[in-house]
Structures are given as C-alpha cells and as structure tokens.
Amino acid sequence: MDRRALPDDDTVATALALALRAPSRGNSQPWRWQITPNSMHLYLDRSRSRPVIAGEERDVLLGCGAVLHHLSVAFAALGWATIVHRMPNPDDDDHLAAVTAVPRRPTNQDIAMSAAITRRRSDRRLYSDWTAPPGYLGLLTERAAALGAMIRLLRDRSGGSRAFEPRPTTQGWAADSAFGSPGPYDLENAAAYWTTSTHSEHAPAGSAAADEIAEPDHADLLLLATPNDDRLAHLRAGEAMSAVLLTATNIGLATCPLSAPLDSADQRLRLRHDALDDTAHPQVILRVGQAPDATDLPPLTPRRSLAEILSPVHA
C-alpha cells in the first residue's frame, strides 16, 4: 500500500517553487523546508534571519508565515488542500509548521489566487489617484480575519489620516542613510518609506526624499494586527499578510508591505493605543493602491532555488 500522504514529487516541487515567491524583509528568505513522504516541514533559517532589533523576530516570522500561506495557495490550485500544524515541536523553536495535504477539487478562486503569486510585486512607486473597487476593504478584512488577523485603515487614498501616521525620528533617518537616500521601504527593501506628509516634515531639504514628494502618493495604508503578540501570532500575521497581498493583486491593485515604522517599540505602542484601542498588536502596514502603470510592473526580485532551501531528512 502506498503510504505517501503528499502529492507526487513534481506537484510538490511546483507548489514549493510558487511558495518561494513570498515576500520577506530585505528579501532575506529566512526559511528552509524538509520534505518527508508524509509531510512538509517549515523551519526558521537563522543563518538568513537578521532581525533589525536584537531579539526581535517579528519580521522573520512574518516572512515565514507568508511562505507558509503561499504554499497552501499553490497546493489548492493544484488540487490539494493543506492541513497545517503550527509550532508542532515544543522542543524546537525553529520548527514552525508541519504540512500535510489531502485531495480537493480546486475552485476558480483557488486558481486565481495562485496566479496572483507571480503577478504580485512589492511596488515601491508612488500610487496613482484611483477609485477603490466596491467592497475591496471588506474583502481584504475578511481574508485577514480568516487567518486570525484584523485590518484597520490608517490613511485613505486621499491622504486623510484615520488614526495614526508613523513618523520617523531624526535618529531614524540617520540609521537609514546606510542604505542610501531614504525612499520606499517594504519587507524586501532596506530603505525607509514614510507617508507623504511625513516626508515633507522630516526629509532634509534638497534631499532625494524631499524631491520625491513633489507628487502625492494615493495609497491606502492598512494596519494588520493580531490579538496576541507572541511567535505564533507573528507567524499567523505573515499568513494573513500573504492573503491580503494576493487578494489585492487578484483584484488589480498594487501593494507594498511596510515594517520599518514598526521597528520602534514606541511606535508600536502608539499604534496599539491610537489605532487599535489597546485591543490588538500591530504587525505590519500594507500600502494598497493603483500602480502608476499597470502594464509596466517592477521586476521580480530573485529567490533561492529549491536545492538551496531544502534540508536533508535525517534517519
């Protein structure tokens, strides 16, 4: 009897190749996978993780959560539903998930979400003026809630603040200068992104950042938050982030995750109090909007090969 509980090797390789398109801060790709005949195991690759703040793993776990969700999306389109066991080994903090799969007929939504994986980019350009698709915010909120997270609108596309806009300190600008002139920042880019009004207040006069704000950015800023703030919550937040990014891509919107505004404990505390009424913990901010040129997508950032992210199975 065939006791294999995963799809065939080609299907696994196809799903995993798509999963590796998940975003991670600095494009660090802080994950590794181990495949057995019955399951796939996600591990944190500490050799690839470089937390911005000592002891802070939120960003690397967000990336690992995103790759985990991308895998489930890819498998769904290939006719397999995943069963995910998160943090399965209390004796190994780096063992983040064990995944098994069962056959299931893919839906049109499954196929569309998988197709969005290769179309998604972290688009750091200023977004154009746009009219939001009817119910789009409700849809993104629903997709996040299905994975244990919530969405709050921080700033709408007109630039109007709904709760809070992250503001860099002078020290923050100096820290970012090692990466060149301050500019768009997301989980794949190490420079700092700030909102248009914040740029105008804090960018040094005559700097590249100041020049860039001549044009307004018509992005919605969405805060993704979770009820808890432990390692499991960070992993789940990454899954929810993936769901929101792929859903937005599927309906034709550009996206860019931002985590630099949350590097500061004081900033996170302000967001928790001002935007979340002290009921949840901020995990990542997502820019969503209309790309300035939908036919001219930013290039895909490189990813490691399957051989580089697979760990051998030890007997």
mmCIF file of C-alpha atoms in Angstrom:
data_model
loop_
_atom_site.group_PDB
_atom_site.id
_atom_site.type_symbol
_atom_site.label_atom_id
_atom_site.label_comp_id
_atom_site.label_asym_id
_atom_site.label_seq_id
_atom_site.Cartn_x
_atom_site.Cartn_y
_atom_site.Cartn_z
ATOM 1 C CA MET A 1 0.000 0.000 0.000
ATOM 2 C CA ASP A 2 1.270 3.485 -0.851
ATOM 3 C CA ARG A 3 1.520 5.321 2.477
ATOM 4 C CA ARG A 4 2.584 8.591 0.889
ATOM 5 C CA ALA A 5 0.433 11.436 2.191
ATOM 6 C CA LEU A 6 1.751 14.143 -0.133
ATOM 7 C CA PRO A 7 1.224 14.716 -3.863
ATOM 8 C CA ASP A 8 3.826 13.411 -6.296
ATOM 9 C CA ASP A 9 7.283 14.976 -6.378
ATOM 10 C CA ASP A 10 6.560 17.182 -9.396
ATOM 11 C CA THR A 11 3.465 18.660 -7.752
ATOM 12 C CA VAL A 12 5.351 19.317 -4.533
ATOM 13 C CA ALA A 13 8.182 20.993 -6.457
ATOM 14 C CA THR A 14 5.721 23.163 -8.410
ATOM 15 C CA ALA A 15 3.902 24.284 -5.259
ATOM 16 C CA LEU A 16 7.125 24.954 -3.401
ATOM 17 C CA ALA A 17 8.575 26.995 -6.287
ATOM 18 C CA LEU A 18 5.491 29.229 -6.146
ATOM 19 C CA ALA A 19 5.661 29.443 -2.360
ATOM 20 C CA LEU A 20 9.195 30.791 -2.565
ATOM 21 C CA ARG A 21 7.841 33.932 -4.248
ATOM 22 C CA ALA A 22 6.611 35.047 -0.802
ATOM 23 C CA PRO A 23 7.912 38.425 0.418
ATOM 24 C CA SER A 24 10.423 38.730 3.247
ATOM 25 C CA ARG A 25 12.173 41.729 4.736
ATOM 26 C CA GLY A 26 15.343 42.532 2.860
ATOM 27 C CA ASN A 27 14.455 39.571 0.632
ATOM 28 C CA SER A 28 16.194 37.505 3.311
ATOM 29 C CA GLN A 29 14.033 34.405 2.639
ATOM 30 C CA PRO A 30 14.543 33.191 6.237
ATOM 31 C CA TRP A 31 13.106 29.729 5.709
ATOM 32 C CA ARG A 32 14.089 26.188 4.935
ATOM 33 C CA TRP A 33 11.944 23.175 4.169
ATOM 34 C CA GLN A 34 12.239 19.481 4.887
ATOM 35 C CA ILE A 35 10.140 17.014 2.884
ATOM 36 C CA THR A 36 9.252 13.511 4.052
ATOM 37 C CA PRO A 37 6.921 11.035 2.314
ATOM 38 C CA ASN A 38 4.080 12.106 4.593
ATOM 39 C CA SER A 39 4.589 15.794 5.287
ATOM 40 C CA MET A 40 6.467 19.034 4.644
ATOM 41 C CA HIS A 41 8.161 20.881 7.488
ATOM 42 C CA LEU A 42 8.894 24.600 7.647
ATOM 43 C CA TYR A 43 11.871 25.756 9.708
ATOM 44 C CA LEU A 44 13.268 29.155 10.546
ATOM 45 C CA ASP A 45 16.673 29.502 8.907
ATOM 46 C CA ARG A 46 18.596 31.565 11.433
ATOM 47 C CA SER A 47 21.544 31.904 9.081
ATOM 48 C CA ARG A 48 19.239 34.031 6.892
ATOM 49 C CA SER A 49 17.458 35.971 9.629
ATOM 50 C CA ARG A 50 18.826 39.348 10.606
ATOM 51 C CA PRO A 51 16.336 40.998 12.959
ATOM 52 C CA VAL A 52 16.512 44.786 12.877
ATOM 53 C CA ILE A 53 16.252 44.892 16.663
ATOM 54 C CA ALA A 54 18.183 42.407 18.783
ATOM 55 C CA GLY A 55 15.868 39.628 19.907
ATOM 56 C CA GLU A 56 13.032 40.803 17.638
ATOM 57 C CA GLU A 57 11.807 38.009 15.387
ATOM 58 C CA ARG A 58 8.571 39.546 14.178
ATOM 59 C CA ASP A 59 9.830 40.325 10.683
ATOM 60 C CA VAL A 60 11.427 36.930 10.032
ATOM 61 C CA LEU A 61 8.330 35.123 11.286
ATOM 62 C CA LEU A 62 6.152 37.328 9.080
ATOM 63 C CA GLY A 63 8.187 36.147 6.094
ATOM 64 C CA CYS A 64 7.899 32.510 7.182
ATOM 65 C CA GLY A 65 4.154 32.909 7.622
ATOM 66 C CA ALA A 66 3.921 34.355 4.121
ATOM 67 C CA VAL A 67 5.784 31.410 2.563
ATOM 68 C CA LEU A 68 3.557 29.014 4.501
ATOM 69 C CA HIS A 69 0.391 30.649 3.152
ATOM 70 C CA HIS A 70 1.809 30.861 -0.368
ATOM 71 C CA LEU A 71 2.375 27.097 -0.211
ATOM 72 C CA SER A 72 -1.245 26.452 0.769
ATOM 73 C CA VAL A 73 -2.462 28.710 -2.047
ATOM 74 C CA ALA A 74 -0.276 26.937 -4.596
ATOM 75 C CA PHE A 75 -1.369 23.479 -3.445
ATOM 76 C CA ALA A 76 -5.046 24.493 -3.553
ATOM 77 C CA ALA A 77 -4.774 25.454 -7.226
ATOM 78 C CA LEU A 78 -3.081 22.103 -7.932
ATOM 79 C CA GLY A 79 -5.929 20.154 -6.358
ATOM 80 C CA TRP A 80 -4.724 19.690 -2.782
ATOM 81 C CA ALA A 81 -5.970 21.182 0.478
ATOM 82 C CA THR A 82 -3.319 21.631 3.149
ATOM 83 C CA ILE A 83 -3.578 20.785 6.833
ATOM 84 C CA VAL A 84 -1.179 22.996 8.778
ATOM 85 C CA HIS A 85 0.099 22.288 12.279
ATOM 86 C CA ARG A 86 1.850 25.412 13.559
ATOM 87 C CA MET A 87 4.652 25.291 16.128
ATOM 88 C CA PRO A 88 4.417 21.473 16.217
ATOM 89 C CA ASN A 89 7.517 20.794 18.295
ATOM 90 C CA PRO A 90 7.762 22.484 21.722
ATOM 91 C CA ASP A 91 11.401 21.349 21.937
ATOM 92 C CA ASP A 92 12.395 23.098 18.690
ATOM 93 C CA ASP A 93 11.530 26.791 18.364
ATOM 94 C CA ASP A 94 12.765 26.798 14.764
ATOM 95 C CA HIS A 95 10.226 24.150 13.674
ATOM 96 C CA LEU A 96 7.423 26.474 12.603
ATOM 97 C CA ALA A 97 4.942 24.217 10.823
ATOM 98 C CA ALA A 98 4.188 20.712 9.630
ATOM 99 C CA VAL A 99 2.042 20.484 6.496
ATOM 100 C CA THR A 100 0.092 17.556 5.078
ATOM 101 C CA ALA A 101 -2.258 17.562 2.082
ATOM 102 C CA VAL A 102 -5.472 15.878 1.005
ATOM 103 C CA PRO A 103 -7.034 15.875 -2.490
ATOM 104 C CA ARG A 104 -9.618 18.574 -3.180
ATOM 105 C CA ARG A 105 -11.065 19.947 -6.403
ATOM 106 C CA PRO A 106 -9.712 23.480 -6.980
ATOM 107 C CA THR A 107 -12.150 26.365 -7.234
ATOM 108 C CA ASN A 108 -11.888 29.319 -9.593
ATOM 109 C CA GLN A 109 -10.806 31.412 -6.619
ATOM 110 C CA ASP A 110 -8.032 28.920 -5.800
ATOM 111 C CA ILE A 111 -6.677 29.188 -9.329
ATOM 112 C CA ALA A 112 -6.931 32.994 -9.378
ATOM 113 C CA MET A 113 -5.122 33.358 -6.050
ATOM 114 C CA SER A 114 -2.309 31.078 -7.205
ATOM 115 C CA ALA A 115 -1.964 33.043 -10.438
ATOM 116 C CA ALA A 116 -1.608 36.216 -8.343
ATOM 117 C CA ILE A 117 1.593 34.842 -6.780
ATOM 118 C CA THR A 118 3.708 35.501 -9.873
ATOM 119 C CA ARG A 119 1.981 38.834 -10.578
ATOM 120 C CA ARG A 120 2.485 40.232 -7.092
ATOM 121 C CA ARG A 121 5.290 42.730 -6.684
ATOM 122 C CA SER A 122 6.288 44.976 -3.814
ATOM 123 C CA ASP A 123 5.599 48.129 -5.804
ATOM 124 C CA ARG A 124 7.524 50.979 -4.199
ATOM 125 C CA ARG A 125 6.415 53.657 -6.666
ATOM 126 C CA LEU A 126 4.006 56.449 -5.793
ATOM 127 C CA TYR A 127 0.473 55.232 -6.470
ATOM 128 C CA SER A 128 -1.930 56.991 -8.817
ATOM 129 C CA ASP A 129 -5.269 58.519 -7.928
ATOM 130 C CA TRP A 130 -7.857 55.746 -8.046
ATOM 131 C CA THR A 131 -11.362 54.657 -7.252
ATOM 132 C CA ALA A 132 -11.424 51.656 -4.945
ATOM 133 C CA PRO A 133 -13.288 48.569 -6.208
ATOM 134 C CA PRO A 134 -16.629 48.244 -4.372
ATOM 135 C CA GLY A 135 -16.198 46.350 -1.117
ATOM 136 C CA TYR A 136 -12.454 45.905 -1.530
ATOM 137 C CA LEU A 137 -11.585 46.822 2.053
ATOM 138 C CA GLY A 138 -14.232 44.465 3.378
ATOM 139 C CA LEU A 139 -12.834 41.655 1.255
ATOM 140 C CA LEU A 140 -9.273 42.226 2.480
ATOM 141 C CA THR A 141 -10.534 42.406 6.064
ATOM 142 C CA GLU A 142 -12.401 39.129 5.600
ATOM 143 C CA ARG A 143 -9.337 37.353 4.179
ATOM 144 C CA ALA A 144 -7.201 38.575 7.086
ATOM 145 C CA ALA A 145 -9.815 37.575 9.667
ATOM 146 C CA ALA A 146 -9.915 34.033 8.284
ATOM 147 C CA LEU A 147 -6.286 33.739 9.420
ATOM 148 C CA GLY A 148 -6.714 35.340 12.818
ATOM 149 C CA ALA A 149 -5.770 38.939 11.991
ATOM 150 C CA MET A 150 -7.582 42.249 11.649
ATOM 151 C CA ILE A 151 -7.259 45.227 9.315
ATOM 152 C CA ARG A 152 -7.525 48.899 10.269
ATOM 153 C CA LEU A 153 -7.393 51.777 7.782
ATOM 154 C CA LEU A 154 -4.693 54.255 8.861
ATOM 155 C CA ARG A 155 -4.834 56.592 5.863
ATOM 156 C CA ASP A 156 -7.098 56.602 2.850
ATOM 157 C CA ARG A 157 -6.136 57.269 -0.763
ATOM 158 C CA SER A 158 -6.893 60.976 -0.444
ATOM 159 C CA GLY A 159 -4.168 61.282 2.188
ATOM 160 C CA GLY A 160 -6.639 61.700 5.031
ATOM 161 C CA SER A 161 -5.401 60.234 8.327
ATOM 162 C CA ARG A 162 -7.869 57.891 10.019
ATOM 163 C CA ALA A 163 -5.849 57.192 13.139
ATOM 164 C CA PHE A 164 -2.094 57.457 13.009
ATOM 165 C CA GLU A 165 0.711 58.026 10.560
ATOM 166 C CA PRO A 166 4.162 56.701 11.513
ATOM 167 C CA ARG A 167 6.676 59.492 11.847
ATOM 168 C CA PRO A 168 10.424 58.906 11.652
ATOM 169 C CA THR A 169 12.761 60.496 14.143
ATOM 170 C CA THR A 170 15.982 62.239 13.222
ATOM 171 C CA GLN A 171 17.766 59.159 14.548
ATOM 172 C CA GLY A 172 15.659 57.018 12.213
ATOM 173 C CA TRP A 173 16.745 58.996 9.169
ATOM 174 C CA ALA A 174 20.394 58.669 10.169
ATOM 175 C CA ALA A 175 20.058 54.922 10.623
ATOM 176 C CA ASP A 176 18.563 54.556 7.167
ATOM 177 C CA SER A 177 21.307 56.550 5.469
ATOM 178 C CA ALA A 178 23.490 53.445 5.355
ATOM 179 C CA PHE A 179 21.174 52.152 2.650
ATOM 180 C CA GLY A 180 21.295 55.283 0.508
ATOM 181 C CA SER A 181 18.778 58.103 0.313
ATOM 182 C CA PRO A 182 15.551 57.395 2.212
ATOM 183 C CA GLY A 183 12.969 56.021 -0.166
ATOM 184 C CA PRO A 184 10.220 53.374 -0.400
ATOM 185 C CA TYR A 185 10.601 50.620 2.160
ATOM 186 C CA ASP A 186 8.955 47.226 2.386
ATOM 187 C CA LEU A 187 9.784 43.729 3.514
ATOM 188 C CA GLU A 188 12.048 43.337 0.501
ATOM 189 C CA ASN A 189 13.873 46.680 0.669
ATOM 190 C CA ALA A 190 16.083 48.075 3.402
ATOM 191 C CA ALA A 191 15.478 51.822 2.883
ATOM 192 C CA ALA A 192 12.742 53.665 4.791
ATOM 193 C CA TYR A 193 9.294 54.528 3.439
ATOM 194 C CA TRP A 194 7.164 57.126 5.137
ATOM 195 C CA THR A 195 3.874 58.736 4.213
ATOM 196 C CA THR A 196 3.825 61.842 2.018
ATOM 197 C CA SER A 197 3.007 64.250 4.835
ATOM 198 C CA THR A 198 5.730 62.740 6.989
ATOM 199 C CA HIS A 199 8.293 63.026 4.199
ATOM 200 C CA SER A 200 7.577 66.715 3.891
ATOM 201 C CA GLU A 201 8.146 67.291 7.599
ATOM 202 C CA HIS A 202 11.245 65.181 8.137
ATOM 203 C CA ALA A 203 13.141 64.792 4.855
ATOM 204 C CA PRO A 204 16.213 67.035 4.754
ATOM 205 C CA ALA A 205 15.708 69.970 2.378
ATOM 206 C CA GLY A 206 17.133 69.265 -1.065
ATOM 207 C CA SER A 207 17.461 65.535 -0.362
ATOM 208 C CA ALA A 208 16.300 62.819 -2.737
ATOM 209 C CA ALA A 209 13.462 62.053 -0.328
ATOM 210 C CA ALA A 210 12.283 65.667 -0.400
ATOM 211 C CA ASP A 211 12.405 65.723 -4.197
ATOM 212 C CA GLU A 212 10.351 62.524 -4.400
ATOM 213 C CA ILE A 213 7.367 64.054 -2.597
ATOM 214 C CA ALA A 214 6.574 66.592 -5.323
ATOM 215 C CA GLU A 215 3.982 64.042 -6.465
ATOM 216 C CA PRO A 216 1.416 62.804 -3.901
ATOM 217 C CA ASP A 217 1.061 59.144 -3.057
ATOM 218 C CA HIS A 218 -2.563 57.996 -3.337
ATOM 219 C CA ALA A 219 -2.131 54.799 -1.338
ATOM 220 C CA ASP A 220 -4.367 53.429 1.354
ATOM 221 C CA LEU A 221 -2.323 52.468 4.416
ATOM 222 C CA LEU A 222 -3.730 49.387 6.122
ATOM 223 C CA LEU A 223 -2.572 48.190 9.513
ATOM 224 C CA LEU A 224 -2.601 44.421 10.012
ATOM 225 C CA ALA A 225 -2.835 43.432 13.679
ATOM 226 C CA THR A 226 -3.347 40.345 15.830
ATOM 227 C CA PRO A 227 -4.922 39.792 19.265
ATOM 228 C CA ASN A 228 -1.654 38.362 20.641
ATOM 229 C CA ASP A 229 1.984 39.286 20.120
ATOM 230 C CA ASP A 230 3.847 36.004 20.546
ATOM 231 C CA ARG A 231 5.777 33.953 17.962
ATOM 232 C CA LEU A 232 2.639 32.121 16.838
ATOM 233 C CA ALA A 233 0.858 35.448 16.335
ATOM 234 C CA HIS A 234 3.742 36.703 14.202
ATOM 235 C CA LEU A 235 3.604 33.570 12.046
ATOM 236 C CA ARG A 236 -0.172 33.881 11.638
ATOM 237 C CA ALA A 237 0.220 37.570 10.807
ATOM 238 C CA GLY A 238 2.552 36.585 7.965
ATOM 239 C CA GLU A 239 -0.080 34.200 6.631
ATOM 240 C CA ALA A 240 -2.711 36.925 6.821
ATOM 241 C CA MET A 241 -0.355 39.397 5.139
ATOM 242 C CA SER A 242 0.086 36.928 2.282
ATOM 243 C CA ALA A 243 -3.673 36.507 1.934
ATOM 244 C CA VAL A 244 -4.239 40.272 1.799
ATOM 245 C CA LEU A 245 -1.416 40.887 -0.694
ATOM 246 C CA LEU A 246 -2.542 38.115 -3.056
ATOM 247 C CA THR A 247 -6.191 39.156 -2.810
ATOM 248 C CA ALA A 248 -5.325 42.767 -3.623
ATOM 249 C CA THR A 249 -3.173 41.623 -6.542
ATOM 250 C CA ASN A 250 -6.001 39.432 -7.818
ATOM 251 C CA ILE A 251 -8.366 42.410 -7.986
ATOM 252 C CA GLY A 252 -5.808 44.514 -9.838
ATOM 253 C CA LEU A 253 -4.248 46.582 -7.067
ATOM 254 C CA ALA A 254 -0.607 47.300 -6.313
ATOM 255 C CA THR A 255 0.795 46.528 -2.874
ATOM 256 C CA CYS A 256 3.855 47.147 -0.743
ATOM 257 C CA PRO A 257 4.321 45.856 2.844
ATOM 258 C CA LEU A 258 5.979 48.258 5.295
ATOM 259 C CA SER A 259 7.625 47.182 8.511
ATOM 260 C CA ALA A 260 10.157 49.954 9.228
ATOM 261 C CA PRO A 261 7.523 52.109 11.000
ATOM 262 C CA LEU A 262 7.082 49.249 13.480
ATOM 263 C CA ASP A 263 10.772 48.835 14.345
ATOM 264 C CA SER A 264 10.315 51.206 17.262
ATOM 265 C CA ALA A 265 8.601 49.867 20.384
ATOM 266 C CA ASP A 266 7.244 53.388 20.982
ATOM 267 C CA GLN A 267 5.697 53.472 17.506
ATOM 268 C CA ARG A 268 4.064 50.088 18.054
ATOM 269 C CA LEU A 269 2.715 51.253 21.396
ATOM 270 C CA ARG A 270 1.261 54.393 19.797
ATOM 271 C CA LEU A 271 -0.416 52.340 17.098
ATOM 272 C CA ARG A 272 -1.779 49.885 19.620
ATOM 273 C CA HIS A 273 -3.279 52.740 21.632
ATOM 274 C CA ASP A 274 -4.353 55.177 18.894
ATOM 275 C CA ALA A 275 -5.440 52.841 16.094
ATOM 276 C CA LEU A 276 -6.368 49.643 17.927
ATOM 277 C CA ASP A 277 -7.810 50.926 21.224
ATOM 278 C CA ASP A 278 -5.335 48.713 23.096
ATOM 279 C CA THR A 279 -7.169 45.605 21.872
ATOM 280 C CA ALA A 280 -4.617 44.210 19.412
ATOM 281 C CA HIS A 281 -0.946 44.324 18.435
ATOM 282 C CA PRO A 282 0.320 45.950 15.200
ATOM 283 C CA GLN A 283 2.347 43.607 12.973
ATOM 284 C CA VAL A 284 2.800 45.219 9.554
ATOM 285 C CA ILE A 285 1.491 48.121 7.463
ATOM 286 C CA LEU A 286 0.369 47.477 3.892
ATOM 287 C CA ARG A 287 0.294 50.083 1.123
ATOM 288 C CA VAL A 288 -2.515 49.339 -1.308
ATOM 289 C CA GLY A 289 -3.454 51.324 -4.383
ATOM 290 C CA GLN A 290 -3.280 51.811 -8.120
ATOM 291 C CA ALA A 291 0.099 51.355 -9.799
ATOM 292 C CA PRO A 292 1.163 54.341 -11.939
ATOM 293 C CA ASP A 293 1.497 51.984 -14.914
ATOM 294 C CA ALA A 294 -0.218 48.605 -14.580
ATOM 295 C CA THR A 295 1.473 47.320 -17.758
ATOM 296 C CA ASP A 296 4.988 48.154 -16.568
ATOM 297 C CA LEU A 297 5.457 46.019 -13.467
ATOM 298 C CA PRO A 298 8.575 46.263 -11.310
ATOM 299 C CA PRO A 299 10.966 43.358 -11.956
ATOM 300 C CA LEU A 300 10.710 40.187 -9.899
ATOM 301 C CA THR A 301 13.276 40.029 -7.129
ATOM 302 C CA PRO A 302 15.456 36.898 -7.148
ATOM 303 C CA ARG A 303 14.722 33.877 -4.990
ATOM 304 C CA ARG A 304 16.840 30.975 -3.822
ATOM 305 C CA SER A 305 16.494 27.694 -5.696
ATOM 306 C CA LEU A 306 14.688 24.648 -4.339
ATOM 307 C CA ALA A 307 18.028 22.973 -3.732
ATOM 308 C CA GLU A 308 19.123 25.867 -1.534
ATOM 309 C CA ILE A 309 16.085 25.809 0.760
ATOM 310 C CA LEU A 310 15.631 22.044 1.194
ATOM 311 C CA SER A 311 17.148 20.315 4.212
ATOM 312 C CA PRO A 312 18.026 16.613 4.155
ATOM 313 C CA VAL A 313 15.915 14.186 6.151
ATOM 314 C CA HIS A 314 17.981 12.524 8.853
ATOM 315 C CA ALA A 315 17.231 8.930 9.719
#
